[in-house]
Coordinates of C-alpha atoms and ligand atoms in Angstrom, one line a residue:
X1 CA 0.1 -0.1 -0.1
X2 CA 1.1 3.6 -0.6
X3 CA -0.5 7.0 -0.2
X4 CA 0.3 10.9 -0.1
X5 CA -1.5 13.3 3.0
X6 CA -1.1 16.8 3.8
X7 CA 0.0 15.6 7.3
X8 CA 0.7 12.4 8.9
X9 CA 1.6 12.0 12.8
X10 CA 3.5 9.1 14.4
X11 CA 2.4 8.4 17.5
X12 CA -1.4 8.5 18.5
X13 CA -1.0 9.1 22.3
X14 CA -2.7 12.4 23.9
X15 CA 0.0 14.6 21.7
X16 CA -0.8 12.7 18.0
X17 CA -3.7 12.1 18.4
X18 CA -5.1 15.5 18.7
X19 CA -2.7 16.7 17.0
X20 CA -3.9 14.5 13.8
X21 CA -8.0 15.5 14.6
X22 CA -7.0 19.6 14.5
X23 CA -5.1 18.9 11.7
X24 CA -8.3 16.9 9.7
X25 CA -10.6 20.2 11.0
X26 CA -8.6 22.3 9.5
X27 CA -9.2 20.4 5.9
X28 CA -6.1 18.7 6.1
X29 CA -5.3 15.0 5.1
X30 CA -4.4 13.2 7.6
X31 CA -2.9 10.0 8.8
X32 CA -1.4 9.0 12.0
X33 CA 0.6 5.8 12.6
X34 CA 0.4 3.6 15.8
X35 CA 1.5 0.8 16.9
X36 CA 0.2 0.5 19.9
X37 CA -1.1 -3.2 21.3
X38 CA -3.5 -3.1 24.3
X39 CA -4.2 -6.3 27.0
X40 CA -6.5 -7.5 24.9
X41 CA -4.3 -8.1 22.3
X42 CA -6.3 -5.1 20.2
X43 CA -4.7 -2.3 18.2
X44 CA -5.6 0.6 20.5
X45 CA -4.8 4.6 19.9
X46 CA -4.9 6.9 23.1
X47 CA -0.6 5.9 23.4
X48 CA 0.7 6.0 26.6
X49 CA -2.3 8.4 28.4
X50 CA -5.1 5.9 27.7
X51 CA -4.0 2.7 28.5
X52 CA -1.3 2.6 30.7
X53 CA -1.2 7.1 32.2
X54 CA -3.5 9.0 33.1
X55 CA -6.9 7.8 32.8
X56 CA -5.9 3.8 34.5
X57 CA -4.3 5.7 37.3
X58 CA -7.2 8.5 37.9
X59 CA -9.8 5.2 37.8
X60 CA -7.9 3.9 40.2
X61 CA -6.9 6.7 42.5
X62 CA -10.7 7.7 42.4
X63 CA -12.3 3.8 43.6
X64 CA -9.6 3.5 46.2
X65 CA -10.0 7.0 47.4
X66 CA -13.7 6.5 47.8
X67 CA -13.1 2.8 49.3
X68 CA -10.8 4.7 51.6
X69 CA -13.2 7.2 52.9
X70 CA -15.8 4.7 53.3
X71 CA -13.7 2.9 55.6
X72 CA -12.1 5.5 57.8
X73 CA -14.2 8.5 57.8
X74 CA -18.0 7.6 56.8
X75 CA -18.0 7.0 60.5
X76 CA -17.4 9.8 61.2
X77 CA -19.7 11.2 58.7
X78 CA -23.0 9.9 60.7
X79 CA -22.9 6.7 58.3
X80 CA -22.9 3.6 59.7
X81 CA -22.0 0.6 57.1
X82 CA -20.7 -2.7 57.7
X83 CA -17.2 -4.3 56.9
X84 CA -16.2 -2.4 54.1
X85 CA -14.2 -4.2 51.6
X86 CA -12.6 -4.4 48.4
X87 CA -12.9 -6.5 45.2
X88 CA -9.6 -5.6 43.2
X89 CA -10.0 -8.0 40.1
X90 CA -13.4 -5.6 40.0
X91 CA -11.6 -1.8 40.3
X92 CA -9.3 -3.6 37.4
X93 CA -11.6 -4.9 35.0
X94 CA -13.5 -1.5 36.0
X95 CA -10.1 0.5 34.4
X96 CA -10.0 -1.7 32.2
X97 CA -13.3 -1.0 31.1
X98 CA -12.7 2.5 30.9
X99 CA -9.9 2.5 29.0
X100 CA -11.1 0.3 26.2
X101 CA -13.9 3.1 26.2
X102 CA -12.2 6.1 26.0
X103 CA -9.5 4.5 23.2
X104 CA -12.9 3.3 21.2
X105 CA -13.7 6.7 21.3
X106 CA -10.5 8.3 19.6
X107 CA -11.1 5.5 17.0
X108 CA -15.1 6.4 16.8
X109 CA -13.4 10.5 16.7
X110 CA -10.5 9.7 13.6
X111 CA -13.5 8.0 11.7
X112 CA -15.6 10.9 11.8
X113 CA -12.9 13.4 10.7
X114 CA -11.7 11.3 7.7
X115 CA -8.1 10.4 9.3
X116 CA -6.6 7.5 8.2
X117 CA -5.2 5.3 11.0
X118 CA -2.3 3.1 10.1
X119 CA -1.4 0.3 12.4
X120 CA 2.0 -0.7 13.1
X121 CA 5.2 0.7 13.3
X122 CA 6.2 4.3 11.6
X123 CA 9.8 4.9 10.3
X124 CA 10.4 8.2 9.2
X125 CA 13.0 8.1 6.0
X126 CA 14.0 10.6 3.7
X127 CA 11.8 13.7 2.2
X128 CA 9.3 12.8 4.2
X129 CA 8.8 9.7 3.5
X130 CA 6.9 6.6 6.0
X131 CA 7.2 3.1 6.0
X132 CA 4.7 1.4 8.0
X133 CA 5.1 -1.9 9.5
X134 CA 2.6 -4.3 10.3
X135 CA 2.3 -7.0 13.0
X136 CA 2.7 -9.6 10.0
X137 CA 6.2 -7.5 9.3
X138 CA 4.6 -6.4 6.0
X139 CA 5.6 -3.5 4.7
X140 CA 3.8 0.0 3.2
X141 CA 4.8 3.6 2.5
X142 CA 3.6 6.5 2.5
X143 CA 4.6 10.5 1.9
X144 CA 3.8 12.9 4.3
X145 CA 3.9 17.4 3.0
X146 CA 4.2 17.7 6.5
X147 CA 5.0 15.1 9.4
X148 CA 4.7 15.5 13.2
X149 CA 6.1 13.2 14.8
X150 CA 4.5 12.5 18.9
X151 CA 6.4 9.2 19.4
X152 CA 5.8 9.9 23.2
X153 CA 7.8 8.5 26.2
X154 CA 8.3 5.4 28.0
X155 CA 10.1 3.9 31.6
X156 CA 13.2 4.3 32.4
X157 CA 14.8 0.9 33.9
X158 CA 17.8 0.4 35.9
X159 CA 20.3 -1.9 35.3
X160 CA 20.3 -3.0 39.0
X161 CA 16.5 -3.5 39.3
X162 CA 15.5 -5.5 36.2
X163 CA 12.2 -5.8 35.6
X164 CA 10.3 -9.4 36.2
X165 CA 7.0 -9.9 35.6
X166 CA 4.2 -9.6 38.3
X167 CA 6.6 -8.7 41.2
X168 CA 9.2 -6.0 39.3
X169 CA 7.6 -4.1 37.5
X170 CA 7.1 -0.4 36.7
X171 CA 4.2 1.8 36.6
X172 CA 2.1 -0.3 34.1
X173 CA 2.6 -3.5 36.2
X174 CA 1.7 -1.8 38.7
X175 CA -2.2 -0.9 37.6
X176 CA -3.1 -4.4 36.6
X177 CA -2.1 -6.2 40.2
X178 CA -5.7 -8.2 41.2
X179 CA -4.9 -9.0 44.8
X180 CA -3.6 -6.5 47.7
X181 CA 0.5 -6.9 48.0
X182 CA 1.5 -6.7 51.6
X183 CA 4.1 -5.3 51.0
X184 CA 5.4 -3.1 48.2
X185 CA 8.7 -1.0 47.2
X186 CA 8.9 2.3 45.3
X187 CA 11.5 3.5 43.8
X188 CA 11.4 6.7 43.4
X189 CA 9.1 9.3 45.5
X190 CA 8.3 11.2 42.6
X191 CA 4.8 11.8 41.1
X192 CA 4.0 8.3 39.5
X193 CA 5.4 7.2 43.1
X194 CA 2.8 9.0 45.1
X195 CA 0.0 7.8 43.2
X196 CA 0.3 4.5 42.2
X197 CA 1.8 4.4 46.2
X198 CA -1.4 6.3 47.4
X199 CA -3.8 3.7 45.7
X200 CA -2.1 0.6 46.4
X201 CA -1.9 1.9 50.1
X202 CA -5.2 3.2 50.5
X203 CA -5.8 -0.5 49.4
X204 CA -3.8 -1.9 52.7
X205 CA -0.2 -2.4 51.3
X206 CA 2.7 -1.3 53.1
X207 CA 4.0 1.3 50.8
X208 CA 7.7 2.4 51.0
X209 CA 9.4 5.0 49.1
X210 CA 12.9 5.2 48.2
X211 CA 14.0 8.4 46.9
X212 CA 17.2 9.3 45.6
X213 CA 17.3 13.2 46.2
X214 CA 16.9 14.7 49.7
X215 CA 14.3 16.9 49.2
X216 CA 10.7 16.1 48.4
X217 CA 8.9 16.8 45.3
X218 CA 11.8 19.6 44.7
X219 CA 8.8 21.5 42.2
X220 CA 7.2 22.0 44.0
X221 CA 6.4 25.3 46.6
X222 CA 7.7 24.4 49.8
X223 CA 5.5 25.1 52.0
X224 CA 3.3 22.8 49.4
X225 CA 5.7 20.2 49.8
X226 CA 6.3 20.1 53.5
X227 CA 2.1 19.9 54.1
X228 CA 2.0 17.0 51.7
X229 CA 5.4 15.3 53.4
X230 CA 2.9 15.6 56.7
X231 CA -0.1 14.2 55.1
X232 CA 1.2 11.4 53.1
X233 CA 3.2 10.5 56.2
X234 CA -0.4 10.3 58.2
X235 CA -1.4 8.1 55.9
X236 CA 1.2 5.9 56.0
X237 CA 3.5 5.8 53.1
X238 CA 6.8 5.9 54.2
X239 CA 8.6 8.0 52.0
X240 CA 12.4 7.5 52.7
X241 CA 14.7 10.5 51.2
X242 CA 18.1 10.3 50.6
X243 CA 18.0 6.5 49.6
X244 CA 19.8 5.4 46.7
X245 CA 18.6 1.8 45.2
X246 CA 21.9 0.1 44.6
X247 CA 20.2 -2.7 43.3
X248 CA 17.3 -5.7 43.8
X249 CA 17.1 -9.3 43.7
X250 CA 13.7 -11.4 42.9
X251 CA 14.1 -14.5 45.7
X252 CA 11.0 -17.3 46.8
X253 CA 8.5 -15.3 44.9
X254 CA 9.5 -12.0 47.2
X255 CA 11.9 -9.3 46.5
X256 CA 15.4 -8.1 47.9
X257 CA 16.1 -4.8 47.6
X258 CA 19.3 -3.3 49.2
X259 CA 19.4 0.9 49.3
X260 CA 22.1 3.0 50.6
X261 CA 21.4 6.2 53.0
X262 CA 23.4 9.0 55.3
X263 CA 22.9 5.5 57.5
X264 CA 24.8 3.3 55.0
X265 CA 23.7 -0.1 53.7
X266 CA 20.7 -1.5 53.8
X267 CA 18.8 -4.8 52.6
X268 CA 14.8 -5.6 52.8
X269 CA 12.3 -8.0 51.4
X270 CA 8.8 -6.6 50.4
X271 CA 6.7 -9.2 47.6
X272 CA 6.3 -6.4 45.1
X273 CA 8.9 -3.7 43.6
X274 CA 7.8 -1.1 41.7
X275 CA 10.3 1.0 39.4
X276 CA 9.1 5.1 39.4
X277 CA 12.2 6.4 38.1
X278 CA 11.1 8.9 35.6
X279 CA 10.6 8.3 31.8
X280 CA 12.7 9.2 28.8
X281 CA 11.8 10.0 25.3
X282 CA 11.0 7.3 22.5
X283 CA 12.7 7.5 19.0
X284 CA 13.8 3.5 19.1
X285 CA 13.5 2.4 15.6
X286 CA 11.0 5.7 14.6
X287 CA 13.6 7.4 12.7
X288 CA 16.1 7.1 10.3
X289 CA 18.9 8.6 9.7
X290 CA 18.5 9.9 5.9
X291 CA 15.4 11.6 8.2
X292 CA 18.1 14.0 9.3
X293 CA 15.7 14.8 12.7
X294 CA 18.4 16.3 15.3
X295 CA 17.8 14.9 18.8
X296 CA 19.9 16.6 22.0
X297 CA 21.7 15.3 24.2
X298 CA 18.9 13.4 26.2
X299 CA 17.8 11.4 23.1
X300 CA 14.6 14.3 22.7
X301 CA 13.9 15.7 19.7
X302 CA 15.1 19.1 19.9
X303 CA 12.9 21.9 18.4
X304 CA 12.2 25.1 19.0
X305 CA 9.2 27.3 20.8
X306 CA 7.1 26.6 18.1
X307 CA 8.1 22.2 18.0
X308 CA 10.3 22.9 14.6
X309 CA 12.2 20.5 13.9
X310 CA 15.9 21.0 12.5
X311 CA 13.9 19.6 9.1
X312 CA 11.4 21.9 7.5
X313 CA 8.1 20.8 7.4
X314 CA 8.8 17.7 10.3
X315 CA 7.5 18.4 13.8
X316 CA 7.8 16.9 16.9
X317 CA 5.5 17.3 20.2
X318 CA 4.9 16.1 23.7
X319 CA 7.1 13.4 25.7
X320 CA 9.4 13.3 23.2
X321 CA 10.4 17.0 23.2
X322 CA 11.6 19.4 26.1
X323 CA 9.3 20.5 28.5
X324 CA 6.9 18.9 30.6
X325 CA 5.7 14.9 30.2
X326 CA 2.1 16.1 30.7
X327 CA -0.2 14.8 28.9
X328 CA -2.2 18.8 28.0
X329 CA 1.0 20.1 27.3
X330 CA 1.2 17.6 24.7
X331 CA -2.1 17.8 23.2
X332 CA -1.8 21.9 22.9
X333 CA 1.9 21.0 21.3
X334 CA -0.5 19.2 18.7
X335 CA -2.8 21.5 17.9
X336 CA 0.1 24.3 17.2
X337 CA 1.7 22.1 15.1
X338 CA -1.6 21.5 13.4
X339 CA -2.1 25.0 12.6
X340 CA 0.7 26.4 12.0
X341 CA 1.0 23.5 8.9
X342 CA -2.5 25.0 8.1
X343 CA -0.7 28.6 7.9
X344 CA -2.6 29.4 11.0
X345 CA -0.9 31.1 14.3
X346 CA -0.5 28.5 17.0
X347 CA 0.5 29.1 20.4
X348 CA 1.4 26.9 23.5
X349 CA 2.0 29.3 26.6
X350 CA 4.6 27.5 28.4
X351 CA 4.4 29.8 31.1
X352 CA 1.5 28.9 32.0
X353 CA 1.0 25.1 32.4
X354 CA -0.9 23.2 35.3
X355 CA 0.3 20.4 36.7
X356 CA -1.7 18.0 39.1
X357 CA 0.3 15.2 42.0
X358 CA -3.9 13.3 42.0
X359 CA -3.2 11.9 45.5
X360 CA -5.5 12.7 48.3
X361 CA -5.4 15.9 48.9
X362 CA -4.4 16.7 45.6
X363 CA -1.5 19.0 45.0
X364 CA -1.8 21.7 42.3
X365 CA 0.5 24.7 41.0
X366 CA 0.9 26.8 38.2
X367 CA 3.6 29.6 38.0
X368 CA 6.5 30.3 39.7
X369 CA 6.9 29.0 42.9
X370 CA 8.4 31.5 45.5
X371 CA 11.9 30.1 45.5
X372 CA 12.3 30.7 41.8
X373 CA 10.8 34.6 42.4
X374 CA 13.0 34.9 45.4
X375 CA 16.0 33.4 43.0
X376 CA 15.2 35.4 40.6
X377 CA 14.9 38.6 42.3
X378 CA 11.2 39.3 41.9
X379 CA 9.6 42.1 44.4
X380 CA 6.6 39.3 45.0
X381 CA 3.6 39.1 47.5
X382 CA 2.1 35.7 49.0
X383 CA -1.3 35.7 50.1
X384 CA -2.4 32.4 51.5
X385 CA -5.4 30.4 53.2
X386 CA -6.0 27.5 55.1
X387 CA -8.9 24.8 54.0
X388 CA -9.0 24.5 58.1
X389 CA -11.1 28.1 57.5
X390 CA -13.0 26.5 55.0
X391 CA -16.9 26.3 55.5
X392 CA -17.3 24.3 52.7
X393 CA -14.6 21.8 53.6
X394 CA -15.8 22.0 57.1
X395 CA -18.9 20.4 55.7
X396 CA -17.0 17.6 53.6
X397 CA -15.1 16.4 56.6
X398 CA -11.9 17.7 54.2
X399 CA -9.7 20.4 55.4
X400 CA -6.3 19.9 55.2
X401 CA -4.3 21.5 53.0
X402 CA -3.9 25.0 51.8
X403 CA -4.1 27.7 48.9
X404 CA -1.0 29.8 48.5
X405 CA -1.3 32.7 45.8
X406 CA 2.3 35.2 44.6
X407 CA 1.5 38.8 43.2
X408 CA 4.3 40.6 41.6
X409 CA 4.4 43.9 43.9
X410 CA 5.4 45.4 40.5
X411 CA 2.1 45.7 38.6
X412 CA -0.1 43.3 41.0
X413 CA -0.3 40.2 38.5
X414 CA -0.8 36.8 39.2
X415 CA 2.4 34.4 39.0
X416 CA 2.6 32.1 40.8
X417 CA -0.9 29.4 42.8
X418 CA 0.2 26.5 45.1
X419 CA -2.5 24.5 46.2
X420 CA -3.2 21.3 48.6
X421 CA -5.9 20.6 49.3
X422 CA -9.5 19.4 48.5
X423 CA -9.9 19.1 44.4
X424 CA -6.9 21.2 44.0
X425 CA -7.2 19.8 40.3
X426 CA -10.0 21.9 39.6
X427 CA -10.1 24.8 42.2
X428 CA -6.4 25.3 39.9
X429 CA -8.0 26.5 36.8
X430 CA -9.3 29.5 37.7
X431 CA -5.7 30.9 38.7
X432 CA -4.8 28.8 35.2
X433 CA -7.2 31.4 33.0
X434 CA -6.3 34.2 35.8
X435 CA -2.7 33.8 34.4
X436 CA -4.0 33.4 30.8
X437 CA -5.6 36.9 30.8
X438 CA -2.7 38.2 32.7
X439 CA -4.8 39.3 35.6
X440 CA -4.4 40.8 38.5
X441 CA -4.8 39.9 42.4
X442 CA -7.4 42.6 42.0
X443 CA -9.6 41.2 39.3
X444 CA -9.6 38.1 41.5
X445 CA -10.3 40.2 44.8
X446 CA -13.2 42.0 42.5
X447 CA -14.8 37.8 41.2
X448 CA -17.3 36.8 42.6
X449 CA -17.6 33.6 44.5
X450 CA -20.4 30.9 45.6
X451 CA -20.7 30.2 49.1
X452 CA -20.1 27.9 50.3
X453 CA -17.3 26.5 48.2
X454 CA -14.0 25.2 47.7
X455 CA -13.0 28.0 45.1
X456 CA -13.1 30.8 48.0
X457 CA -10.2 29.9 49.2
X458 CA -8.8 31.1 46.6
X459 CA -11.0 34.8 46.8
X460 CA -9.6 34.4 50.8
X461 CA -5.5 34.1 49.7
X462 CA -6.1 37.1 47.5
X463 CA -7.7 39.0 50.0
X464 CA -4.8 37.9 52.7
X465 CA -2.3 39.1 49.8
X466 CA -4.2 42.5 50.2
X467 CA -4.1 41.8 54.3
X468 CA -7.8 42.0 54.0
X469 CA -8.9 38.2 54.3
X470 CA -12.2 38.2 55.9
X471 CA -12.2 34.5 57.8
X472 CA -8.2 34.5 59.1
X473 CA -6.3 36.6 61.1
X474 CA -4.2 38.4 58.5
X475 CA -1.2 38.3 59.3
X476 CA 1.0 41.4 58.4
X477 CA 1.3 41.0 54.8
X478 CA 4.8 40.4 53.2
Ligands
LIG501 P1 2.6 9.1 24.2 O1 1.5 9.0 25.6 O2 4.0 7.7 25.3 O3 2.0 8.6 23.0 C1 3.6 8.2 22.3 C2 2.2 7.0 21.4 O4 3.0 6.4 20.3 C3 2.5 5.9 21.4 O5 0.9 5.0 21.9 C4 3.1 4.2 21.2 O6 3.0 3.4 20.9 C5 3.4 5.6 19.7 N1 4.7 5.2 18.7 C6 6.0 5.8 19.5 N2 6.9 5.3 18.2 C7 5.9 4.3 17.1 C8 6.4 4.7 15.9 N3 7.4 4.3 15.2 N4 5.7 4.6 14.9 C9 3.6 4.1 15.7 N5 3.6 4.6 16.9 C10 4.4 4.5 17.6 N6 0.0 13.1 32.8 C11 -1.1 14.4 32.7 O7 -0.9 15.3 32.0 N7 -1.8 14.1 33.6 C12 -2.2 12.5 34.4 O8 -2.4 12.2 35.2 C13 -0.7 11.7 34.3 N8 -0.8 10.6 34.7 C14 0.0 9.4 34.0 C15 0.5 8.8 35.0 C16 1.1 7.3 34.7 C17 1.0 6.3 35.3 C18 1.8 7.7 33.6 C19 3.1 6.7 33.4 C20 2.4 9.0 32.9 C21 1.3 9.7 33.1 N9 1.1 11.3 32.7 C22 0.0 11.9 33.4 C23 2.1 11.5 31.5 C24 1.5 11.3 30.5 O9 0.5 10.4 29.8 C25 2.2 11.4 28.7 O10 2.5 13.2 29.1 C26 1.5 11.4 27.7 O11 0.8 10.0 27.4 C27 2.7 12.4 26.0 O12 2.0 12.5 25.8 P2 2.5 11.9 24.1 O13 1.6 11.5 23.0 O14 3.3 12.9 23.8 O15 3.3 10.6 24.1
LIG502 P1 9.9 11.6 38.7 O1 10.4 12.5 38.1 O2 8.4 12.5 38.8 O3 10.1 11.2 39.8 C1 11.3 10.3 39.8 C2 11.9 9.9 40.5 O4 12.7 8.7 40.9 C3 12.9 11.5 41.6 O5 12.7 11.9 42.3 C4 14.0 10.8 41.0 O6 15.0 11.4 42.6 C5 14.0 9.2 41.6 N1 15.0 8.6 41.6 C6 15.9 8.4 40.2 N2 16.2 7.0 40.0 C7 16.6 6.5 41.5 C8 17.3 6.0 42.7 N3 18.0 5.0 42.1 N4 16.9 5.6 43.4 C9 15.8 6.2 44.5 N5 15.7 7.2 43.6 C10 15.3 7.3 42.2 O7 8.9 10.9 37.0 P2 7.8 9.5 37.7 O8 7.2 9.2 38.6 O9 8.3 8.4 37.0 O10 7.2 10.4 36.0 C11 7.5 10.0 34.9 C12 7.0 11.4 34.1 O11 5.5 10.8 34.1 C13 6.8 12.7 35.0 O12 7.7 13.6 34.1 C14 5.2 13.0 35.1 O13 5.4 14.6 34.6 C15 4.5 12.3 34.5 N6 3.4 12.1 35.3 C16 2.2 12.9 36.0 C17 1.3 12.7 36.3 C18 0.8 13.9 36.7 O14 0.7 14.7 36.1 N7 -0.4 13.3 37.2 C19 1.4 11.5 36.8 C20 2.2 10.2 36.6 C21 3.8 10.9 35.6

């Protein structure tokens, strides 16, 4: 088979499939090459995010949060339930069902938009030729006037802790256990470690997170990170900082982990080990040398701020290029690339990128941290409000955490919002919008917030930046 297209997208994750849909909306003849084979041994769109990332992890986080809530907190609300139990296979099957529906939805959207899904592995050659190798080994060749590379990322593996089917796993493996392990070691107290550690801790596993760095969540505002560390400890997540894993050995159906901290070397045996030490850009087998596309020293495809590679007409987006490895970042880049190809003014505002850790409470932030502003010499002011003073949080019985917002004193603009608390992921959106509109603290102060809502905490934090919060005693504005 062969053919030519205005745009060929290689990779059908949240960066690639969104790029393909936007390109088709703009009237471009579009194909998307995707090789993913899912748990049911079927080809699937949606990439890491839909198949083994954002969606399945959130399905398990939502279910286990409700379970833990019913088990641990319902009695406090005056709700009497019998013994609360968990049916793990059913929970996993529900998660798989959500994944199937959503990935099936993407193929329906491809059909509706007239996008051709080329199933198999794409390899970019000279002159924007893409060879697609199907599962049965057959090859076909296509030409694109424009190419968008969206081949994503894969988990980083540690040589010293090789994966071992069901006992030493990466994030994908930890989404599929059908019974609750007695004990789990997680290498890396990063986002995946905390989210998946929370899932299994809520189900009853003993969870130890070994983190090589001395700082906990170094990318998060320090006050929020401190609050998070305190809360996770209370939940029973045993986070050991400054602990570098040296190796692991699977013995008798369990795994012995060796790690080193300031006190020396330790050896502990666990039922399972999750390796969650980051992800690397994935270009294996996707680029021939004739394509001429340059990579940087970390293996990421080198692009400018418009996601253009060094070869005219070839773009790269998502996890395979610089910037945070986030689904929404990749999708926005996909839209930008498609719009630039169609002659429009695509743009991504990298300064206003929301980040969320979907633990309970959630941790969410946008813009600069106080530490970053300090080091940049910006004259800033902080406004803060604890959920303990929020009527709605009290009504929910969920009062942990705080909102911290930061303004640039020279122009009153909101330059950072940092939240730890109930529904932080949803609350963050208003700060993201305010920053996108170049909003000021005064704008938030003048915005009427419904009562009683959690969003009033943002309003109060803004008021507090002006030294006039209503529901807390105001500290001297700083
Ligand atoms: P991917 O989603 O990795 O997709 C790349 C696709 O390209 C894959 O489907 C792959 O099969 C295909 N491909 C690669 N090479 C070829 C080739 N040569 N030919 C054909 N096809 C190819 N991000 C968030 O924003 N929010 C979250 O809550 C979140 N949770 C996560 C939870 C977990 C457990 C993990 C692992 C990740 C999570 N992420 C989350 C990160 C998010 O999944 C990624 O940032 C996102 O999927 C990147 O999108 P992408 O399209 O660039 O790459
Ligand atoms: P991460 O970079 O967040 O965390 C990895 C951690 O492992 C780091 O803290 C690192 O210091 C530690 N580490 C590395 N080597 C170690 C060793 N030998 N011993 C002990 N600790 C070690 O990476 P991740 O948690 O694997 O997540 C990967 C990517 O996926 C992230 O970039 C993230 O953006 C994305 N993701 C996002 C979400 C979300 O948006 N909610 C959820 C999951 C994943």
